[in-house]
PDB file of C-alpha atoms in Angstrom:
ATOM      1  CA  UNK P   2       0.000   0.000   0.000  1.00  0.00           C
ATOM      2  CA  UNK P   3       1.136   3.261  -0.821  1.00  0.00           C
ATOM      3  CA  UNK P   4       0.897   6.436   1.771  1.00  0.00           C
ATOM      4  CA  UNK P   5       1.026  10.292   1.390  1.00  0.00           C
ATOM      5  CA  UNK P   6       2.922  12.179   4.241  1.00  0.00           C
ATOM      6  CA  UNK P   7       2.505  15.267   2.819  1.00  0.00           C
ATOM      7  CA  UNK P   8       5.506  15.692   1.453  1.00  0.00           C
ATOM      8  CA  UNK P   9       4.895  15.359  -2.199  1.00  0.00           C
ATOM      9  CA  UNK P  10       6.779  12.138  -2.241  1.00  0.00           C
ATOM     10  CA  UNK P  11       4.749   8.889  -2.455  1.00  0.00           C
ATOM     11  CA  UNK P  12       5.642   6.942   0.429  1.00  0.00           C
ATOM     12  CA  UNK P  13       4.887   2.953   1.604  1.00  0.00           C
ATOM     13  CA  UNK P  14       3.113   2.595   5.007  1.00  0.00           C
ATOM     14  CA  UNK P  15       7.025   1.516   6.375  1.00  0.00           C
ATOM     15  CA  UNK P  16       8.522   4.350   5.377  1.00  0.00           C
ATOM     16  CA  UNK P  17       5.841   6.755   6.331  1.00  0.00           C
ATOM     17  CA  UNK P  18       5.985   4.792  10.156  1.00  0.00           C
ATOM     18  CA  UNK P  19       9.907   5.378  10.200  1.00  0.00           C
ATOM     19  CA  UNK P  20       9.645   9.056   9.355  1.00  0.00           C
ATOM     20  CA  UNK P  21       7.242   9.487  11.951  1.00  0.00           C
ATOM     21  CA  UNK P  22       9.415   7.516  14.706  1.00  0.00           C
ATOM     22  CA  UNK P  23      11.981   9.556  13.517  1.00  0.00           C
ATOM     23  CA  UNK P  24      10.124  12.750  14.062  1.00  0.00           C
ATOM     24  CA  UNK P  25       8.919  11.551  17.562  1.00  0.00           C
ATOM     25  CA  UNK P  26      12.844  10.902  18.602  1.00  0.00           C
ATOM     26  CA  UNK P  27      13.444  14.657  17.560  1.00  0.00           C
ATOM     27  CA  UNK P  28      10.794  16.067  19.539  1.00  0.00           C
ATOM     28  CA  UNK P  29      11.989  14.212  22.457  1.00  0.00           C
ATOM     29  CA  UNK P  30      15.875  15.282  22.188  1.00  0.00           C
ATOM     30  CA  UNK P  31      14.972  18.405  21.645  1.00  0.00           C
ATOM     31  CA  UNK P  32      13.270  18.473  24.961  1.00  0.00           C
ATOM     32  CA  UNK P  33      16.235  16.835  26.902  1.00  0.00           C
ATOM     33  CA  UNK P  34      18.376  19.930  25.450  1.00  0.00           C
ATOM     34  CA  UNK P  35      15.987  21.749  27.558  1.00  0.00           C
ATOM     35  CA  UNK P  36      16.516  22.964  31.412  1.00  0.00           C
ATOM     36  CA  UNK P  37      12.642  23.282  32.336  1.00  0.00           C
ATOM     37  CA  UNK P  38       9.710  21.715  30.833  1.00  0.00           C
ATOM     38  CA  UNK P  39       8.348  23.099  27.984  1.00  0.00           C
ATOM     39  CA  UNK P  40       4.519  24.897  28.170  1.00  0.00           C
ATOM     40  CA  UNK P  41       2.840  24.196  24.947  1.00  0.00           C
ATOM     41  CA  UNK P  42      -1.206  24.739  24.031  1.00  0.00           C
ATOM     42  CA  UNK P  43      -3.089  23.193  21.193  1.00  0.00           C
ATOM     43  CA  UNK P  44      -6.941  23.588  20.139  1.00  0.00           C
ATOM     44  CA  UNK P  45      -8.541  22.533  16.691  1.00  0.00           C
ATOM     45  CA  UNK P  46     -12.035  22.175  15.848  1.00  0.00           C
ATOM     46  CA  UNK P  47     -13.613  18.984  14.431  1.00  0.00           C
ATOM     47  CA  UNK P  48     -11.368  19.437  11.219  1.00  0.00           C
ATOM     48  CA  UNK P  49      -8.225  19.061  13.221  1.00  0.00           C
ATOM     49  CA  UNK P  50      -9.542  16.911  16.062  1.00  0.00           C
ATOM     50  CA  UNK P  51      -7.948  13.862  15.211  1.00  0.00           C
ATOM     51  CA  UNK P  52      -4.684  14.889  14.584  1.00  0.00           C
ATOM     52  CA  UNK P  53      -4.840  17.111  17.534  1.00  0.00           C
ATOM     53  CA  UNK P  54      -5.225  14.083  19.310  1.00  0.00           C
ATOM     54  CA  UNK P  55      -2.164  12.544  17.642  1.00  0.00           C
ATOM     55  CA  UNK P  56      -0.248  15.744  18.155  1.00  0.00           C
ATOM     56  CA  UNK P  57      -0.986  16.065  21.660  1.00  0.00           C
ATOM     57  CA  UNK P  58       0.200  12.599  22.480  1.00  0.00           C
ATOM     58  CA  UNK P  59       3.072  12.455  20.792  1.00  0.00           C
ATOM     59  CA  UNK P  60       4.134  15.856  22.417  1.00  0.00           C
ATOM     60  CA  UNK P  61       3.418  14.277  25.878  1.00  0.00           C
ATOM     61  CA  UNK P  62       5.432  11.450  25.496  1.00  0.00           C
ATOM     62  CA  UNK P  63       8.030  13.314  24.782  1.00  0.00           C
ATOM     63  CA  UNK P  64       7.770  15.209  28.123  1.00  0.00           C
ATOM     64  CA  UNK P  65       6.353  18.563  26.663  1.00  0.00           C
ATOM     65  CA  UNK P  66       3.592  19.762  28.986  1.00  0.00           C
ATOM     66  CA  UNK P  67       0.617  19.944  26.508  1.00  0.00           C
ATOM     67  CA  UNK P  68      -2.647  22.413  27.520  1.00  0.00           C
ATOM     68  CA  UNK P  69      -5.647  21.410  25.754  1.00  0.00           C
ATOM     69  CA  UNK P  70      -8.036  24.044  24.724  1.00  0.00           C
ATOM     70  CA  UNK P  71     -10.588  21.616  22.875  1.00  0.00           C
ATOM     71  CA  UNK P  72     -12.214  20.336  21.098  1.00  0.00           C
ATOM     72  CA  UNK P  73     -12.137  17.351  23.551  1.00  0.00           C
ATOM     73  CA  UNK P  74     -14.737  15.319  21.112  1.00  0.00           C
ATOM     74  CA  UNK P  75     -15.470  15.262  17.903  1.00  0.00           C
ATOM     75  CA  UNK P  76     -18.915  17.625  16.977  1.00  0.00           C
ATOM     76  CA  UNK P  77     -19.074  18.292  13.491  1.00  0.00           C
ATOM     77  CA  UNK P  78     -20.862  21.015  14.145  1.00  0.00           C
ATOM     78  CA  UNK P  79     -18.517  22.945  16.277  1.00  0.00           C
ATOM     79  CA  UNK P  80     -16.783  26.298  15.332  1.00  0.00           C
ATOM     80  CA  UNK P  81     -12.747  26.431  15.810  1.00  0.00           C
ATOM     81  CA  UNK P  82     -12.811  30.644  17.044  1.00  0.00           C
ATOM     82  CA  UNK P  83     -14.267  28.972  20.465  1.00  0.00           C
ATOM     83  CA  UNK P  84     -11.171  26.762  20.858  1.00  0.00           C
ATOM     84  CA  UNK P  85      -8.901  28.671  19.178  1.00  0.00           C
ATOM     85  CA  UNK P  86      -9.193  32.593  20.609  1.00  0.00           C
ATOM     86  CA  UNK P  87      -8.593  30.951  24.004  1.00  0.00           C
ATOM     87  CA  UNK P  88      -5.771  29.359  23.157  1.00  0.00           C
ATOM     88  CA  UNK P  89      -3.800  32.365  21.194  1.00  0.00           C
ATOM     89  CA  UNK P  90      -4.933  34.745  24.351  1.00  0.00           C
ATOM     90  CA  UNK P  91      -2.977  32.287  26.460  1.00  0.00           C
ATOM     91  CA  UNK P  92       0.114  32.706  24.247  1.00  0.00           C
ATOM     92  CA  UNK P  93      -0.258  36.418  24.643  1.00  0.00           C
ATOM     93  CA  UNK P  94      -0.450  36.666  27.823  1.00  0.00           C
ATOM     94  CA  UNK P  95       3.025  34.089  28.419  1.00  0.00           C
ATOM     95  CA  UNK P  96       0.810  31.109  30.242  1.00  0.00           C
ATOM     96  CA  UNK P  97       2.219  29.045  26.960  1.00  0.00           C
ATOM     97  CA  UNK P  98       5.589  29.386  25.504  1.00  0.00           C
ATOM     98  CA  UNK P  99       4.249  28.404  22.091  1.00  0.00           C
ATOM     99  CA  UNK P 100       0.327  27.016  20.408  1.00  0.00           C
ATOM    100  CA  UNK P 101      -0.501  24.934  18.130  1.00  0.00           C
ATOM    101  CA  UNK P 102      -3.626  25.623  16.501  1.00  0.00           C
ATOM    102  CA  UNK P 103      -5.612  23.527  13.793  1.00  0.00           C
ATOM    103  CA  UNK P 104      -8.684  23.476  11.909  1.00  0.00           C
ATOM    104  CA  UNK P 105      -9.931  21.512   8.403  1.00  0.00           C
ATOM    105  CA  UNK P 106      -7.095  23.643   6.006  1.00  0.00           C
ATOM    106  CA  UNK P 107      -5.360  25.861   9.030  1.00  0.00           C
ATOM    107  CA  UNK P 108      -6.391  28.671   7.189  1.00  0.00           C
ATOM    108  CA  UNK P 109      -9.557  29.948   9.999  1.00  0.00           C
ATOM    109  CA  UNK P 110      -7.086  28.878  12.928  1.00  0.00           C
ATOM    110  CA  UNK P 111      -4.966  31.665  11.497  1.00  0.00           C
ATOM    111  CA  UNK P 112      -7.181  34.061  11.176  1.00  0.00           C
ATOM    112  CA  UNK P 113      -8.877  33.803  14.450  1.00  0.00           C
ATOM    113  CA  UNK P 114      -5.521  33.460  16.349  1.00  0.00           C
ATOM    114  CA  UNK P 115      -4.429  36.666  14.742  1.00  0.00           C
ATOM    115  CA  UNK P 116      -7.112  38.601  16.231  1.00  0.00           C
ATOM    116  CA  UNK P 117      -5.243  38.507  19.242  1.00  0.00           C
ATOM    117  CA  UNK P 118      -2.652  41.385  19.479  1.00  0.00           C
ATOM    118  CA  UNK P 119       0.652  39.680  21.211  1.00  0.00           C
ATOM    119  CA  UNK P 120      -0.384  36.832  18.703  1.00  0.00           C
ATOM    120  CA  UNK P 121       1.869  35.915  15.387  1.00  0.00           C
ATOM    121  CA  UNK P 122       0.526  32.920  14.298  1.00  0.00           C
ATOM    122  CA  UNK P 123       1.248  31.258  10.604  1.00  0.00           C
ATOM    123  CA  UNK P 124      -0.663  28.583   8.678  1.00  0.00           C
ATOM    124  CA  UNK P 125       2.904  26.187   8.054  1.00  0.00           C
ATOM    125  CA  UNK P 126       2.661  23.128   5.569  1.00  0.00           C
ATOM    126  CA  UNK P 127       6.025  23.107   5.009  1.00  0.00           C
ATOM    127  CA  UNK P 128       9.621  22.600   7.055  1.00  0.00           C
ATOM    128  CA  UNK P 129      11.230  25.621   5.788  1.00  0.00           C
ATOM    129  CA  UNK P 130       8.494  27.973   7.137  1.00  0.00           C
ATOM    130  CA  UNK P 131       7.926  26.253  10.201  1.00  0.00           C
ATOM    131  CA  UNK P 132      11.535  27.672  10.944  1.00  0.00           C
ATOM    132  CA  UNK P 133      12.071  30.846   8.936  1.00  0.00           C
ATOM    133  CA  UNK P 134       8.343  31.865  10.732  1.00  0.00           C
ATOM    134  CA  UNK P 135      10.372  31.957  14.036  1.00  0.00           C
ATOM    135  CA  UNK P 136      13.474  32.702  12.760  1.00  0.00           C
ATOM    136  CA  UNK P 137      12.712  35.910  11.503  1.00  0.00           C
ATOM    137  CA  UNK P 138       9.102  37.163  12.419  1.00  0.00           C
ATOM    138  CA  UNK P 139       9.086  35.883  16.004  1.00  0.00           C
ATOM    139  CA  UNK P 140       6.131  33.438  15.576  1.00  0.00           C
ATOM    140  CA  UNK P 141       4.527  31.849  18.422  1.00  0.00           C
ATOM    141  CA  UNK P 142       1.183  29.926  17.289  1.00  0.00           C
ATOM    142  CA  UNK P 143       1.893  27.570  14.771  1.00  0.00           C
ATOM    143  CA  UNK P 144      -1.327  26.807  12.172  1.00  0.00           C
ATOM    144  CA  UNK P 145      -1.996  23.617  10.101  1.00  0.00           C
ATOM    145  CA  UNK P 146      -4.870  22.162   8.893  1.00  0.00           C
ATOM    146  CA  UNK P 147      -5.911  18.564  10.048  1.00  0.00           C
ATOM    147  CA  UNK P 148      -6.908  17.524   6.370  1.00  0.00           C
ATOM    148  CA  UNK P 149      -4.071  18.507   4.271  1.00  0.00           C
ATOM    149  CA  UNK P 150      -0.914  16.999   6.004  1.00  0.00           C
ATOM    150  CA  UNK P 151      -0.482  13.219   7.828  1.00  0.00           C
ATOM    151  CA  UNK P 152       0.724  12.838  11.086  1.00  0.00           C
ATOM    152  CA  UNK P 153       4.353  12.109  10.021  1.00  0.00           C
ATOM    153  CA  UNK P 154       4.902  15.855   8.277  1.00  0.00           C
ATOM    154  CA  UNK P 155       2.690  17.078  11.529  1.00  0.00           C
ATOM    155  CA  UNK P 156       5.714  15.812  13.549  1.00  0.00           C
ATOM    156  CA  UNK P 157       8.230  16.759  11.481  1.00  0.00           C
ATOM    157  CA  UNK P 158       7.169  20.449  11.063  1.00  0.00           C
ATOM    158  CA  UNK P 159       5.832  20.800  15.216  1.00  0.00           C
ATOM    159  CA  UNK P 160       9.558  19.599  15.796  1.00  0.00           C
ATOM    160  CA  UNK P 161      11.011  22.214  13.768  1.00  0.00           C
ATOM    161  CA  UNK P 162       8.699  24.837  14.789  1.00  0.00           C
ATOM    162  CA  UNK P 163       9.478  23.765  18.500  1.00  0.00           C
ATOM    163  CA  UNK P 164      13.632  23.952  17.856  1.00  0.00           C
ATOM    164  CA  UNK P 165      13.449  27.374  16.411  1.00  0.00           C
ATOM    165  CA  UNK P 166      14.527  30.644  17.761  1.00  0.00           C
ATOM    166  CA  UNK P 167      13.824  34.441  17.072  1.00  0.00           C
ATOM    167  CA  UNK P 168      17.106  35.728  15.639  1.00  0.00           C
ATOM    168  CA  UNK P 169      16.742  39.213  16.940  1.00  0.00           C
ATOM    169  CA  UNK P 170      18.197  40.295  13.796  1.00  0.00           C
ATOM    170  CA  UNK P 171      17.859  44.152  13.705  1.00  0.00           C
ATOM    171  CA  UNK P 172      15.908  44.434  10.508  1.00  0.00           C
ATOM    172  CA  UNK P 173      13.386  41.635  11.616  1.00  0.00           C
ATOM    173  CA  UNK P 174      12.736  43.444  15.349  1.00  0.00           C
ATOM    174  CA  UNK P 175      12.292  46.538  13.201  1.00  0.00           C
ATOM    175  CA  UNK P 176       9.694  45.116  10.442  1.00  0.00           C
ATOM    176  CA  UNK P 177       7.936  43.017  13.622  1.00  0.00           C
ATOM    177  CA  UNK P 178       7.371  46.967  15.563  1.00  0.00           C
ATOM    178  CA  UNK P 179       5.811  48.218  12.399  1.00  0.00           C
ATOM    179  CA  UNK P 180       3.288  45.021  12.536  1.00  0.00           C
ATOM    180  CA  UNK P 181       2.840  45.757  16.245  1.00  0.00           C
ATOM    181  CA  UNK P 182       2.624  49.443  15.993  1.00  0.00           C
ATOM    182  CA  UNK P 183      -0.830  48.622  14.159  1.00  0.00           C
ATOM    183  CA  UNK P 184      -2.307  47.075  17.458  1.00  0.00           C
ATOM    184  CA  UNK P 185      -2.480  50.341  19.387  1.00  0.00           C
ATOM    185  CA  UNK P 186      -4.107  52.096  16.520  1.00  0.00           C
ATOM    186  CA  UNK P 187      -7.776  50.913  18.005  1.00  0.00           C
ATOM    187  CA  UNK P 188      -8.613  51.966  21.458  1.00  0.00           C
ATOM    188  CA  UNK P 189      -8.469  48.714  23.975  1.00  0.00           C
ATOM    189  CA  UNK P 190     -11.034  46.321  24.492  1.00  0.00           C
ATOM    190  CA  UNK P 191     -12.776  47.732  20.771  1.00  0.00           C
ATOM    191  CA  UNK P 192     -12.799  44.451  19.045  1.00  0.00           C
ATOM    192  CA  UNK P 193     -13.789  43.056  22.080  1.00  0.00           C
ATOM    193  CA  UNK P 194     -17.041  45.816  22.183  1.00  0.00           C
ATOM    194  CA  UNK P 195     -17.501  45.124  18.751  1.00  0.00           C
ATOM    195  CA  UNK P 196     -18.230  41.493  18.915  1.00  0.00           C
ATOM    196  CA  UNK P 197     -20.568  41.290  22.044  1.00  0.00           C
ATOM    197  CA  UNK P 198     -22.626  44.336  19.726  1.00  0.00           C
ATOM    198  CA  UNK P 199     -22.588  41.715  17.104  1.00  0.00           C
ATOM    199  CA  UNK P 200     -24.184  38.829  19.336  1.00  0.00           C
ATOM    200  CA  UNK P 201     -26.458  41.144  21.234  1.00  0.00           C
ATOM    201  CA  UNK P 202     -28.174  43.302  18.342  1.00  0.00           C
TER     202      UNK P 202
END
């Protein structure tokens, strides 16, 4: 039989199992480099929930402390904003080092989790950008959607995300204030007024 990781490449079932082992032994060495235990958070709607679920455990047995927001069963009909906002306003506020946030295509994870100022999240399908994102624009919620990559790329790109480090390059902190600049143009709390308006016409 013949598997997909995600990758492009056409893989067997064997080789997709070794690449995910291998991804699992990464995640876990990274942590040992590590003095404290690592805080993450994770949340996905129904579209993400089962490799959430795959995520989540592979992250504990590794010896990450994992936080998670929902969905803690599957409802189709459930929307990802009310697992997701929680989680990226836990990330702002430094209760998590680092989220991981997923939906059907990542795509409404990122937009919800963006909502939250203190919040640079990216929708990452690919290694490269599950680095460079933290490498050079400081991310800290990391976006993928539960039906477009397998659990061995999920593994490989949460370990990468998870082993990166801001660079503190001068011409990224200086690109990253003009980003941040734009979330003290609104007064504080006016999203916030702006949606409870919106559910109580």
């Amino acid at each position: 039989m013949i598997w997909s990781i995600g990758t492009g490449t056409l893989r067997t079932q064997k080789e997709a199992e070794k690449v995910e082992a291998q991804s699992r032994n990464r995640l876990i060495a990274h942590l040992g480099s590590r003095k404290a235990a690592v805080r993450i958070g994770i949340a996905s709607d129904h579209g993400g929930f089962v490799l959430k679920c795959e995520m989540a455990a592979s992250l504990e047995s590794a010896g990450y402390e994992v936080v998670d927001f929902g969905a803690h069963q599957l409802n189709p009909e459930d929307d990802y904003p009310d697992y997701i906002i929680p989680l990226a306003r836990a990330v702002a506020a430094g209760q998590l080092e680092r989220g991981v946030a997923l939906c059907g295509s990542g795509v409404g994870a990122s937009i919800a989790a963006n909502k939250i100022p203190g919040v640079r999240a990216g929708l990452i399908h690919d290694v490269f950008s599950a680095h460079q994102g933290v490498e050079d624009d400081d991310m800290n919620v990391f976006c993928l959607g539960g039906q477009v990559v397998g659990t061995a790329l999920a593994l490989e790109l949460i370990e990468t995300f998870l082993s990166a480090h801001f660079s503190g390059a001068p011409r990224h902190r200086r690109r990253l204030a003009k980003v941040q600049a734009l979330e003290t143009i609104l007064p504080r709390g006016f999203l916030e007024t702006l949606r409870q308006r919106a559910q109580n016409p």
